[in-house]
Tab-separated table of N, CA and C in Angstrom:
chain	number	residue	atom	x	y	z
Z	19	UNK	N	-8.934	-3.990	5.400
Z	19	UNK	CA	-9.714	-3.013	5.563
Z	19	UNK	C	-9.302	-2.481	6.672
Z	20	UNK	N	-8.939	-2.067	7.647
Z	20	UNK	CA	-8.995	-1.340	8.235
Z	20	UNK	C	-8.612	0.369	7.703
Z	21	UNK	N	-9.068	1.480	7.854
Z	21	UNK	CA	-8.750	2.797	7.512
Z	21	UNK	C	-8.627	3.481	8.656
Z	22	UNK	N	-7.170	4.540	8.190
Z	22	UNK	CA	-7.051	5.061	9.157
Z	22	UNK	C	-7.975	6.287	9.368
Z	23	UNK	N	-8.828	6.504	8.151
Z	23	UNK	CA	-9.897	7.856	8.064
Z	23	UNK	C	-10.982	7.146	6.711
Z	24	UNK	N	-11.879	7.621	7.912
Z	24	UNK	CA	-13.263	7.291	6.661
Z	24	UNK	C	-13.281	8.517	5.807
Z	25	UNK	N	-13.535	8.590	4.574
Z	25	UNK	CA	-14.071	9.331	3.154
Z	25	UNK	C	-15.660	10.253	4.171
Z	26	UNK	N	-16.040	10.597	4.906
Z	26	UNK	CA	-16.723	11.492	5.283
Z	26	UNK	C	-17.361	12.442	4.168
Z	27	UNK	N	-18.567	12.438	4.304
Z	27	UNK	CA	-19.197	13.590	3.002
Z	27	UNK	C	-18.625	14.934	3.103
Z	28	UNK	N	-18.182	15.530	4.595
Z	28	UNK	CA	-17.525	17.153	4.582
Z	28	UNK	C	-16.251	16.673	4.703
Z	29	UNK	N	-15.600	15.817	4.160
Z	29	UNK	CA	-14.049	15.843	4.370
Z	29	UNK	C	-13.567	16.258	2.970
Z	30	UNK	N	-12.412	16.706	2.959
Z	30	UNK	CA	-11.847	17.143	2.078
Z	30	UNK	C	-11.188	16.220	0.819
Z	31	UNK	N	-12.143	16.509	-0.638
Z	31	UNK	CA	-11.962	15.601	-1.147
Z	31	UNK	C	-10.449	15.645	-1.666
Z	32	UNK	N	-9.396	14.295	-2.236
Z	32	UNK	CA	-8.569	14.170	-2.471
Z	32	UNK	C	-8.519	14.359	-4.419
Z	33	UNK	N	-7.126	14.755	-4.679
Z	33	UNK	CA	-7.491	14.568	-6.471
Z	33	UNK	C	-7.487	13.146	-6.779
Z	34	UNK	N	-6.958	12.356	-5.709
Z	34	UNK	CA	-7.279	10.560	-6.666
Z	34	UNK	C	-8.592	10.283	-6.608
Z	35	UNK	N	-9.419	10.953	-5.509
Z	35	UNK	CA	-11.121	10.352	-5.425
Z	35	UNK	C	-11.559	10.978	-6.566
Z	36	UNK	N	-10.940	12.182	-6.717
Z	36	UNK	CA	-11.983	12.967	-7.974
Z	36	UNK	C	-11.589	12.328	-9.472
Z	37	UNK	N	-10.228	12.311	-9.145
Z	37	UNK	CA	-10.065	11.232	-11.175
Z	37	UNK	C	-10.786	10.014	-10.696
Z	38	UNK	N	-11.148	9.195	-10.184
Z	38	UNK	CA	-11.735	8.178	-9.601
Z	38	UNK	C	-12.917	8.199	-10.081
Z	39	UNK	N	-13.988	9.220	-9.452
Z	39	UNK	CA	-15.339	9.695	-9.772
Z	39	UNK	C	-15.543	10.136	-10.822
Z	40	UNK	N	-14.670	10.492	-11.381
Z	40	UNK	CA	-14.758	11.112	-13.131
Z	40	UNK	C	-14.600	9.579	-13.969
Z	41	UNK	N	-13.941	8.938	-13.975
Z	41	UNK	CA	-13.593	7.305	-14.202
Z	41	UNK	C	-14.523	6.791	-14.471
Z	42	UNK	N	-15.259	6.555	-12.806
Z	42	UNK	CA	-16.424	6.025	-12.539
Z	42	UNK	C	-18.175	6.366	-13.390
Z	43	UNK	N	-17.905	7.735	-13.612
Z	43	UNK	CA	-19.112	8.149	-14.016
Z	43	UNK	C	-19.523	7.662	-15.523
Z	44	UNK	N	-20.517	7.209	-15.824
Z	44	UNK	CA	-20.830	6.963	-17.428
Z	44	UNK	C	-20.729	7.943	-18.236
Z	45	UNK	N	-20.779	7.521	-19.452
Z	45	UNK	CA	-20.373	8.413	-21.044
Z	45	UNK	C	-21.501	9.527	-20.722
Z	46	UNK	N	-22.760	9.285	-20.182
Z	46	UNK	CA	-23.743	10.082	-20.178
Z	46	UNK	C	-23.918	10.673	-19.301
Z	47	UNK	N	-23.351	10.042	-17.711
Z	47	UNK	CA	-23.472	10.703	-16.700
Z	47	UNK	C	-22.283	11.995	-17.436
Z	48	UNK	N	-21.209	11.776	-17.726
Z	48	UNK	CA	-20.286	12.976	-17.895
Z	48	UNK	C	-20.934	14.306	-18.948
Z	49	UNK	N	-21.572	13.636	-20.005
Z	49	UNK	CA	-21.912	14.590	-20.637
Z	49	UNK	C	-23.185	15.379	-20.265
Z	50	UNK	N	-23.810	14.645	-19.022
Z	50	UNK	CA	-25.228	15.496	-18.493
Z	50	UNK	C	-24.329	16.128	-17.370
Z	51	UNK	N	-23.355	16.131	-16.687
Z	51	UNK	CA	-22.476	17.029	-15.559
Z	51	UNK	C	-22.080	18.337	-16.485
Z	52	UNK	N	-21.209	17.958	-17.709
Z	52	UNK	CA	-20.029	18.849	-17.952
Z	52	UNK	C	-21.387	19.854	-18.655
Z	53	UNK	N	-23.047	19.441	-19.453
Z	53	UNK	CA	-23.394	20.260	-20.138
Z	53	UNK	C	-24.375	20.728	-18.657
Z	54	UNK	N	-24.332	20.452	-17.764
Z	54	UNK	CA	-25.458	21.220	-16.485
Z	54	UNK	C	-24.536	22.168	-15.960
Z	55	UNK	N	-22.988	22.080	-15.968
Z	55	UNK	CA	-22.250	23.006	-15.475
Z	55	UNK	C	-22.197	24.041	-16.405
Z	56	UNK	N	-21.791	23.491	-17.714
Z	56	UNK	CA	-21.776	24.885	-19.053
Z	56	UNK	C	-23.059	25.429	-18.789
Z	57	UNK	N	-24.117	25.136	-18.684
Z	57	UNK	CA	-25.446	26.020	-18.257
Z	57	UNK	C	-25.379	26.779	-17.846
Z	58	UNK	N	-25.564	26.390	-16.525
Z	58	UNK	CA	-25.589	27.107	-14.858
Z	58	UNK	C	-24.254	27.974	-15.167
Z	59	UNK	N	-23.008	27.819	-15.781
Z	59	UNK	CA	-22.316	28.654	-15.875
Z	59	UNK	C	-22.190	29.634	-16.939
Z	60	UNK	N	-23.083	29.976	-17.656
Z	60	UNK	CA	-23.253	30.542	-19.383
Z	60	UNK	C	-24.652	31.568	-18.124
Z	61	UNK	N	-25.624	31.077	-17.735
Z	61	UNK	CA	-26.595	31.942	-16.866
Z	61	UNK	C	-25.902	32.441	-16.321
Z	62	UNK	N	-25.341	32.287	-15.382
Z	62	UNK	CA	-24.249	33.180	-14.462
Z	62	UNK	C	-23.699	34.513	-14.686
Z	63	UNK	N	-23.105	34.015	-16.534
Z	63	UNK	CA	-22.240	34.859	-16.429
Z	63	UNK	C	-22.912	36.364	-17.242
Z	64	UNK	N	-24.392	35.282	-17.848
Z	64	UNK	CA	-24.812	36.524	-18.364
Z	64	UNK	C	-25.648	37.516	-17.531
Z	65	UNK	N	-26.392	36.752	-16.689
Z	65	UNK	CA	-26.870	37.399	-15.234
Z	65	UNK	C	-25.746	38.413	-14.556
Z	66	UNK	N	-24.845	38.053	-14.345
Z	66	UNK	CA	-23.765	38.934	-13.776
Z	66	UNK	C	-23.393	39.976	-14.492
Z	67	UNK	N	-23.582	39.917	-15.783
Z	67	UNK	CA	-22.992	41.225	-16.782
Z	67	UNK	C	-24.499	41.817	-16.485
Z	68	UNK	N	-25.223	41.585	-16.873
Z	68	UNK	CA	-26.943	42.214	-16.674
Z	68	UNK	C	-26.671	42.954	-15.547
Z	69	UNK	N	-26.249	42.670	-14.120
Z	69	UNK	CA	-26.707	43.571	-13.120
Z	69	UNK	C	-25.075	44.008	-12.777
Z	70	UNK	N	-24.386	44.160	-13.490
Z	70	UNK	CA	-22.869	44.503	-13.238
Z	70	UNK	C	-22.238	44.187	-11.995
Z	71	UNK	N	-22.245	42.731	-11.736
Z	71	UNK	CA	-22.393	42.355	-10.148
Z	71	UNK	C	-20.991	41.231	-10.683
Z	72	UNK	N	-19.670	41.347	-9.730
Z	72	UNK	CA	-18.702	40.191	-10.159
Z	72	UNK	C	-19.136	39.192	-9.190
Z	73	UNK	N	-19.174	39.810	-7.869
Z	73	UNK	CA	-19.663	39.062	-6.474
Z	73	UNK	C	-20.577	37.881	-6.762
Z	74	UNK	N	-21.789	38.145	-7.553
Z	74	UNK	CA	-22.496	37.272	-7.770
Z	74	UNK	C	-22.040	35.896	-9.049
Z	75	UNK	N	-21.031	36.538	-9.989
Z	75	UNK	CA	-20.258	35.864	-11.129
Z	75	UNK	C	-19.457	34.960	-9.834
Z	76	UNK	N	-18.683	35.327	-9.303
Z	76	UNK	CA	-17.561	34.243	-8.481
Z	76	UNK	C	-18.657	33.722	-7.449
Z	77	UNK	N	-19.727	34.150	-6.419
Z	77	UNK	CA	-20.623	33.328	-5.820
Z	77	UNK	C	-21.108	32.100	-6.619
Z	78	UNK	N	-21.177	31.838	-8.040
Z	78	UNK	CA	-22.047	31.139	-8.800
Z	78	UNK	C	-21.048	30.372	-9.542
Z	79	UNK	N	-19.862	30.793	-9.614
Z	79	UNK	CA	-18.419	29.775	-10.395
Z	79	UNK	C	-18.305	29.031	-8.881
Z	80	UNK	N	-17.843	29.361	-7.633
Z	80	UNK	CA	-18.062	28.612	-6.495
Z	80	UNK	C	-19.080	27.708	-6.013
Z	81	UNK	N	-20.309	27.972	-6.475
Z	81	UNK	CA	-21.462	26.918	-6.308
Z	81	UNK	C	-20.874	25.851	-6.965
Z	82	UNK	N	-21.393	26.171	-8.518
Z	82	UNK	CA	-21.455	24.934	-9.150
Z	82	UNK	C	-19.917	24.243	-9.195
Z	83	UNK	N	-18.928	24.610	-8.686
Z	83	UNK	CA	-17.458	23.987	-8.466
Z	83	UNK	C	-17.616	23.226	-7.584
Z	84	UNK	N	-18.672	23.773	-6.301
Z	84	UNK	CA	-18.406	22.408	-5.178
Z	84	UNK	C	-19.442	21.293	-5.317
Z	85	UNK	N	-20.433	21.901	-6.418
Z	85	UNK	CA	-21.542	20.409	-6.877
Z	85	UNK	C	-20.835	19.808	-7.119
Z	86	UNK	N	-19.865	20.331	-8.515
Z	86	UNK	CA	-18.858	19.114	-9.495
Z	86	UNK	C	-18.208	18.302	-8.971
Z	87	UNK	N	-17.344	18.808	-7.618
Z	87	UNK	CA	-16.599	18.059	-6.587
Z	87	UNK	C	-17.036	17.352	-5.846
Z	88	UNK	N	-18.003	17.177	-5.197
Z	88	UNK	CA	-18.826	17.038	-4.128
Z	88	UNK	C	-19.404	15.484	-5.032
Z	89	UNK	N	-20.299	16.059	-5.948
Z	89	UNK	CA	-20.353	14.819	-7.171
Z	89	UNK	C	-19.391	13.572	-7.706
Z	90	UNK	N	-18.215	14.232	-8.131
Z	90	UNK	CA	-17.000	13.374	-8.298
Z	90	UNK	C	-16.655	13.103	-6.993
Z	91	UNK	N	-16.373	13.376	-5.577
Z	91	UNK	CA	-16.052	12.706	-4.740
Z	91	UNK	C	-16.833	11.988	-4.367
Z	92	UNK	N	-18.143	11.948	-3.992
Z	92	UNK	CA	-18.945	10.659	-3.670
Z	92	UNK	C	-18.840	9.717	-4.596
Z	93	UNK	N	-18.878	9.971	-5.804
Z	93	UNK	CA	-18.736	8.499	-7.150
Z	93	UNK	C	-17.433	8.000	-6.950
Z	94	UNK	N	-16.454	8.595	-6.709
Z	94	UNK	CA	-15.314	8.221	-6.323
Z	94	UNK	C	-14.740	7.375	-5.320
Z	95	UNK	N	-15.362	7.243	-4.439
Z	95	UNK	CA	-15.075	6.302	-3.482
Z	95	UNK	C	-14.974	4.447	-4.060
Z	96	UNK	N	-14.017	3.765	-3.479
Z	96	UNK	CA	-13.565	2.868	-4.320
Z	96	UNK	C	-14.964	1.595	-4.179
Z	97	UNK	N	-15.906	1.793	-4.020
Z	97	UNK	CA	-17.279	0.936	-3.274
Z	97	UNK	C	-16.350	-0.863	-3.576
Z	98	UNK	N	-16.658	-1.107	-4.902
Z	98	UNK	CA	-16.209	-2.495	-5.517
Z	98	UNK	C	-14.524	-3.245	-4.639
Z	99	UNK	N	-14.135	-2.391	-4.023
Z	99	UNK	CA	-12.856	-2.816	-3.358
Z	99	UNK	C	-12.984	-3.142	-1.964
Z	100	UNK	N	-14.353	-2.848	-1.570
Z	100	UNK	CA	-14.356	-3.006	0.335
Z	100	UNK	C	-14.369	-4.839	0.604
Z	101	UNK	N	-13.638	-4.860	1.740
Z	101	UNK	CA	-13.566	-6.289	2.189
Z	101	UNK	C	-14.689	-6.256	2.937
Z	102	UNK	N	-14.990	-7.811	2.993
Z	102	UNK	CA	-15.691	-8.640	4.310
Z	102	UNK	C	-15.408	-7.778	5.640
Z	103	UNK	N	-16.407	-7.662	6.631
Z	103	UNK	CA	-16.199	-7.277	7.769
Z	103	UNK	C	-16.266	-8.831	8.730
Z	104	UNK	N	-17.844	-9.159	8.187
Z	104	UNK	CA	-18.031	-10.641	8.914
Z	104	UNK	C	-16.937	-11.833	9.107
Z	105	UNK	N	-16.073	-11.622	7.583
Z	105	UNK	CA	-15.066	-12.575	7.621
Z	105	UNK	C	-14.301	-12.969	8.492
Z	106	UNK	N	-13.759	-11.663	9.075
Z	106	UNK	CA	-12.545	-10.760	9.827
Z	106	UNK	C	-13.299	-11.003	11.504
Z	107	UNK	N	-14.395	-10.351	11.533
Z	107	UNK	CA	-15.167	-10.502	13.428
Z	107	UNK	C	-14.844	-11.875	14.067
Z	108	UNK	N	-14.682	-11.821	14.706
Z	108	UNK	CA	-14.135	-13.066	15.757
Z	108	UNK	C	-14.445	-12.901	17.226
Z	109	UNK	N	-14.574	-13.845	17.990
Z	109	UNK	CA	-14.458	-13.834	19.677
Z	109	UNK	C	-13.663	-14.705	19.997
Z	110	UNK	N	-12.600	-13.990	20.859
Z	110	UNK	CA	-11.525	-15.403	21.135
Z	110	UNK	C	-11.662	-15.066	22.689
Z	111	UNK	N	-12.003	-15.868	24.269
Z	111	UNK	CA	-11.474	-16.105	25.135
Z	111	UNK	C	-12.078	-15.011	25.563
Z	112	UNK	N	-13.485	-14.075	25.157
Z	112	UNK	CA	-14.541	-13.076	25.379
Z	112	UNK	C	-14.106	-11.917	24.893
Z	113	UNK	N	-12.865	-11.798	24.006
Z	113	UNK	CA	-12.555	-10.472	23.610
Z	113	UNK	C	-12.803	-10.530	21.775
Z	114	UNK	N	-13.330	-9.172	21.611
Z	114	UNK	CA	-13.808	-9.401	20.149
Z	114	UNK	C	-12.678	-8.908	18.922
Z	115	UNK	N	-12.577	-9.463	18.345
Z	115	UNK	CA	-11.175	-9.355	17.099
Z	115	UNK	C	-11.901	-8.609	16.188
Z	116	UNK	N	-11.424	-7.374	15.620
Z	116	UNK	CA	-11.676	-7.442	13.915
Z	116	UNK	C	-10.719	-7.607	13.654
Z	117	UNK	N	-9.907	-8.375	12.328
Z	117	UNK	CA	-9.001	-9.025	12.003
Z	117	UNK	C	-7.877	-9.307	12.869
Z	118	UNK	N	-6.480	-8.707	13.481
Z	118	UNK	CA	-5.490	-8.769	14.110
Z	118	UNK	C	-5.691	-7.684	15.754
Z	119	UNK	N	-6.911	-6.785	15.542
Z	119	UNK	CA	-6.748	-5.983	16.272
Z	119	UNK	C	-7.894	-6.212	16.736
Z	120	UNK	N	-7.427	-6.631	18.584
Z	120	UNK	CA	-8.572	-6.792	19.401
Z	120	UNK	C	-9.288	-5.157	19.886
Z	121	UNK	N	-10.128	-5.773	20.424
Z	121	UNK	CA	-11.052	-4.628	20.821
Z	121	UNK	C	-10.814	-4.294	22.069
Z	122	UNK	N	-10.287	-3.051	22.901
Z	122	UNK	CA	-9.956	-3.282	24.027
Z	122	UNK	C	-10.901	-3.325	25.181
Z	123	UNK	N	-10.761	-3.055	26.198
Z	123	UNK	CA	-11.916	-4.066	27.565
Z	123	UNK	C	-12.679	-2.456	27.588
Z	124	UNK	N	-12.348	-1.276	27.611
Z	124	UNK	CA	-12.430	-0.106	27.377
Z	124	UNK	C	-13.841	0.395	26.793
Z	125	UNK	N	-14.177	0.074	25.346
Z	125	UNK	CA	-14.834	-0.294	24.576
Z	125	UNK	C	-16.378	-0.065	24.996
Z	126	UNK	N	-17.049	1.322	25.173
Z	126	UNK	CA	-18.347	1.148	25.380
Z	126	UNK	C	-19.268	1.364	24.037
Z	127	UNK	N	-19.282	2.064	23.322
Z	127	UNK	CA	-19.484	2.486	22.354
Z	127	UNK	C	-19.094	1.951	21.227
Z	128	UNK	N	-19.827	1.711	19.793
Z	128	UNK	CA	-19.611	1.760	18.896
Z	128	UNK	C	-20.301	2.678	17.550
Z	129	UNK	N	-20.362	3.089	16.917
Z	129	UNK	CA	-20.764	3.472	15.893
Z	129	UNK	C	-20.803	2.881	14.789
Z	130	UNK	N	-22.053	1.988	14.062
Z	130	UNK	CA	-22.313	1.178	12.878
Z	130	UNK	C	-23.167	2.293	11.826
Z	131	UNK	N	-23.003	2.850	10.912
Z	131	UNK	CA	-23.731	2.885	9.996
Z	131	UNK	C	-23.894	3.010	8.831
Z	132	UNK	N	-24.329	3.827	7.490
Z	132	UNK	CA	-23.779	3.773	6.249
Z	132	UNK	C	-23.354	5.495	5.740
Z	133	UNK	N	-22.348	5.203	5.162
Z	133	UNK	CA	-21.477	6.564	4.526
Z	133	UNK	C	-22.683	7.212	3.538
Z	134	UNK	N	-23.417	6.591	2.948
Z	134	UNK	CA	-24.764	7.576	1.950
Z	134	UNK	C	-25.908	5.927	1.857
Z	135	UNK	N	-26.517	6.744	1.066
Z	135	UNK	CA	-28.111	5.686	0.979
Z	135	UNK	C	-27.033	4.687	0.069
Z	136	UNK	N	-26.637	4.206	-0.643
Z	136	UNK	CA	-26.166	3.653	-1.264
Z	136	UNK	C	-24.776	2.676	-0.653
Z	137	UNK	N	-24.040	2.886	0.385
Z	137	UNK	CA	-23.326	2.653	0.780
Z	137	UNK	C	-21.780	3.227	0.351
Z	138	UNK	N	-20.937	2.789	1.005
Z	138	UNK	CA	-20.688	1.552	1.954
Z	138	UNK	C	-21.047	1.662	3.595
Z	139	UNK	N	-20.806	0.618	4.089
Z	139	UNK	CA	-21.374	0.767	5.482
Z	139	UNK	C	-20.076	1.251	6.714
Z	140	UNK	N	-20.016	1.449	7.990
Z	140	UNK	CA	-19.188	1.687	8.264
Z	140	UNK	C	-18.830	1.302	9.723
Z	141	UNK	N	-17.841	1.105	10.488
Z	141	UNK	CA	-17.736	0.547	11.923
Z	141	UNK	C	-16.615	1.583	12.647
Z	142	UNK	N	-17.473	2.196	13.681
Z	142	UNK	CA	-16.217	3.360	14.255
Z	142	UNK	C	-16.418	3.408	15.667
Z	143	UNK	N	-15.034	3.012	16.447
Z	143	UNK	CA	-15.113	2.788	17.716
Z	143	UNK	C	-15.316	4.175	18.059
Z	144	UNK	N	-16.255	4.779	19.167
Z	144	UNK	CA	-16.268	5.764	19.382
Z	144	UNK	C	-15.930	6.946	20.384
Z	145	UNK	N	-14.478	7.083	19.763
Z	145	UNK	CA	-13.916	8.085	20.634
Z	145	UNK	C	-13.171	9.191	19.433
Z	146	UNK	N	-12.747	10.155	19.697
Z	146	UNK	CA	-11.761	10.924	18.783
Z	146	UNK	C	-10.549	10.151	18.340
Z	147	UNK	N	-10.224	10.030	16.898
Z	147	UNK	CA	-9.445	8.995	16.481
Z	147	UNK	C	-9.718	7.808	16.327
Z	148	UNK	N	-10.322	7.125	16.727
Z	148	UNK	CA	-11.111	5.701	17.047
Z	148	UNK	C	-10.616	4.691	16.210
Z	149	UNK	N	-10.415	3.847	15.843
Z	149	UNK	CA	-10.004	3.008	14.904
Z	149	UNK	C	-11.510	3.179	13.554
Z	150	UNK	N	-11.058	3.165	12.734
Z	150	UNK	CA	-12.455	2.722	11.500
Z	150	UNK	C	-12.404	1.889	10.634
Z	151	UNK	N	-13.521	1.103	10.320
Z	151	UNK	CA	-13.326	0.216	9.204
Z	151	UNK	C	-14.497	0.090	8.110
Z	152	UNK	N	-14.220	0.139	7.356
Z	152	UNK	CA	-15.128	0.332	6.042
Z	152	UNK	C	-15.722	-0.655	5.297
Z	153	UNK	N	-17.080	-1.332	5.208
Z	153	UNK	CA	-17.419	-3.122	4.736
Z	153	UNK	C	-18.685	-2.806	3.801
Z	154	UNK	N	-18.748	-3.593	3.069
Z	154	UNK	CA	-19.819	-3.959	2.111
Z	154	UNK	C	-21.458	-3.484	3.100
Z	155	UNK	N	-22.357	-3.030	2.145
Z	155	UNK	CA	-23.247	-2.081	2.723
Z	155	UNK	C	-24.414	-3.658	2.746
Z	156	UNK	N	-24.323	-4.777	2.188
Z	156	UNK	CA	-25.194	-5.880	2.554
Z	156	UNK	C	-24.668	-6.293	3.754
Z	157	UNK	N	-23.704	-6.164	4.501
Z	157	UNK	CA	-23.455	-6.983	6.062
Z	157	UNK	C	-23.542	-5.952	6.757
Z	158	UNK	N	-24.311	-4.737	6.923
Z	158	UNK	CA	-24.330	-4.033	7.923
Z	158	UNK	C	-25.448	-4.411	9.135
Z	159	UNK	N	-26.492	-5.501	9.015
Z	159	UNK	CA	-27.005	-5.868	9.717
Z	159	UNK	C	-26.744	-7.199	10.799
Z	160	UNK	N	-26.023	-7.793	10.066
Z	160	UNK	CA	-24.841	-9.055	10.579
Z	160	UNK	C	-23.872	-8.132	11.495
Z	161	UNK	N	-23.587	-7.619	10.826
Z	161	UNK	CA	-22.672	-6.804	11.988
Z	161	UNK	C	-23.271	-6.289	13.337
Z	162	UNK	N	-24.359	-5.520	13.247
Z	162	UNK	CA	-25.261	-4.930	14.676
Z	162	UNK	C	-25.219	-6.290	14.883
Z	163	UNK	N	-26.168	-7.246	14.546
Z	163	UNK	CA	-26.147	-8.627	14.947
Z	163	UNK	C	-25.303	-9.089	15.959
Z	164	UNK	N	-24.208	-9.456	15.425
Z	164	UNK	CA	-23.280	-10.020	16.202
Z	164	UNK	C	-22.425	-8.943	17.152
Z	165	UNK	N	-22.502	-7.827	17.318
Z	165	UNK	CA	-22.343	-7.036	18.721
Z	165	UNK	C	-23.443	-6.940	19.393
Z	166	UNK	N	-24.735	-6.931	19.203
Z	166	UNK	CA	-25.714	-7.623	20.022
Z	166	UNK	C	-25.435	-8.682	20.657
Z	167	UNK	N	-25.476	-9.789	20.079
Z	167	UNK	CA	-24.439	-11.201	20.707
Z	167	UNK	C	-24.032	-11.394	21.679
Z	168	UNK	N	-22.650	-10.980	20.823
Z	168	UNK	CA	-21.278	-11.360	21.077
Z	168	UNK	C	-21.072	-10.086	22.505
Z	169	UNK	N	-21.321	-9.276	22.461
Z	169	UNK	CA	-20.940	-7.987	23.207
Z	169	UNK	C	-22.320	-6.911	23.464
Z	170	UNK	N	-23.209	-7.493	24.098
Z	170	UNK	CA	-24.125	-6.594	24.766
Z	170	UNK	C	-24.180	-5.417	25.621
Z	171	UNK	N	-22.479	-5.549	26.185
Z	171	UNK	CA	-22.490	-4.151	27.123
Z	171	UNK	C	-21.608	-2.939	26.154
Z	172	UNK	N	-21.671	-3.352	24.932
Z	172	UNK	CA	-21.581	-2.501	24.191
Z	172	UNK	C	-22.460	-1.548	23.519
Z	173	UNK	N	-22.669	-0.440	23.866
Z	173	UNK	CA	-23.837	0.596	23.251
Z	173	UNK	C	-23.596	0.594	21.530
Z	174	UNK	N	-24.440	0.774	20.666
Z	174	UNK	CA	-24.423	0.514	19.450
Z	174	UNK	C	-25.029	2.024	18.753
Z	175	UNK	N	-24.176	3.219	18.466
Z	175	UNK	CA	-24.819	3.867	18.167
Z	175	UNK	C	-25.061	3.813	16.591
Z	176	UNK	N	-26.473	4.175	16.105
Z	176	UNK	CA	-26.329	3.675	14.807
Z	176	UNK	C	-26.690	4.585	14.129
Z	177	UNK	N	-26.121	5.079	12.928
Z	177	UNK	CA	-25.884	6.508	12.324
Z	177	UNK	C	-26.792	6.510	11.075
């Protein structure tokens, strides 16, 4: 469950996330994405030939490619393989444990939020390269409540 890096919206997508995103699209969504992309590309070619502008064609190709990659990357996040954070959160002798990782006494902030509207949720220790966990969206309120109850000294930053 512990992830070395969260798949943030602005992170460079990997080839595997794009493949997974394509596989997870329904047949109708695939047809719609291809149709929209081809229509947009066709109109862009027509407009650039009409204006005799290669730079506008290049800009249109980059924009439709970016949109397609973003859609596939967002859809390619393996939401069904997320673990339960509440099952691994516990306290022992005043120390909060997430699985086999004890939170250091120096932790003063945690960032808790959702990656996008449909989830998943994440917990991140608030410092550069801090540990991060991705978990099911329906546990978001329970995780916030756990930290409020068991670690009131830790500030919760809602993202």
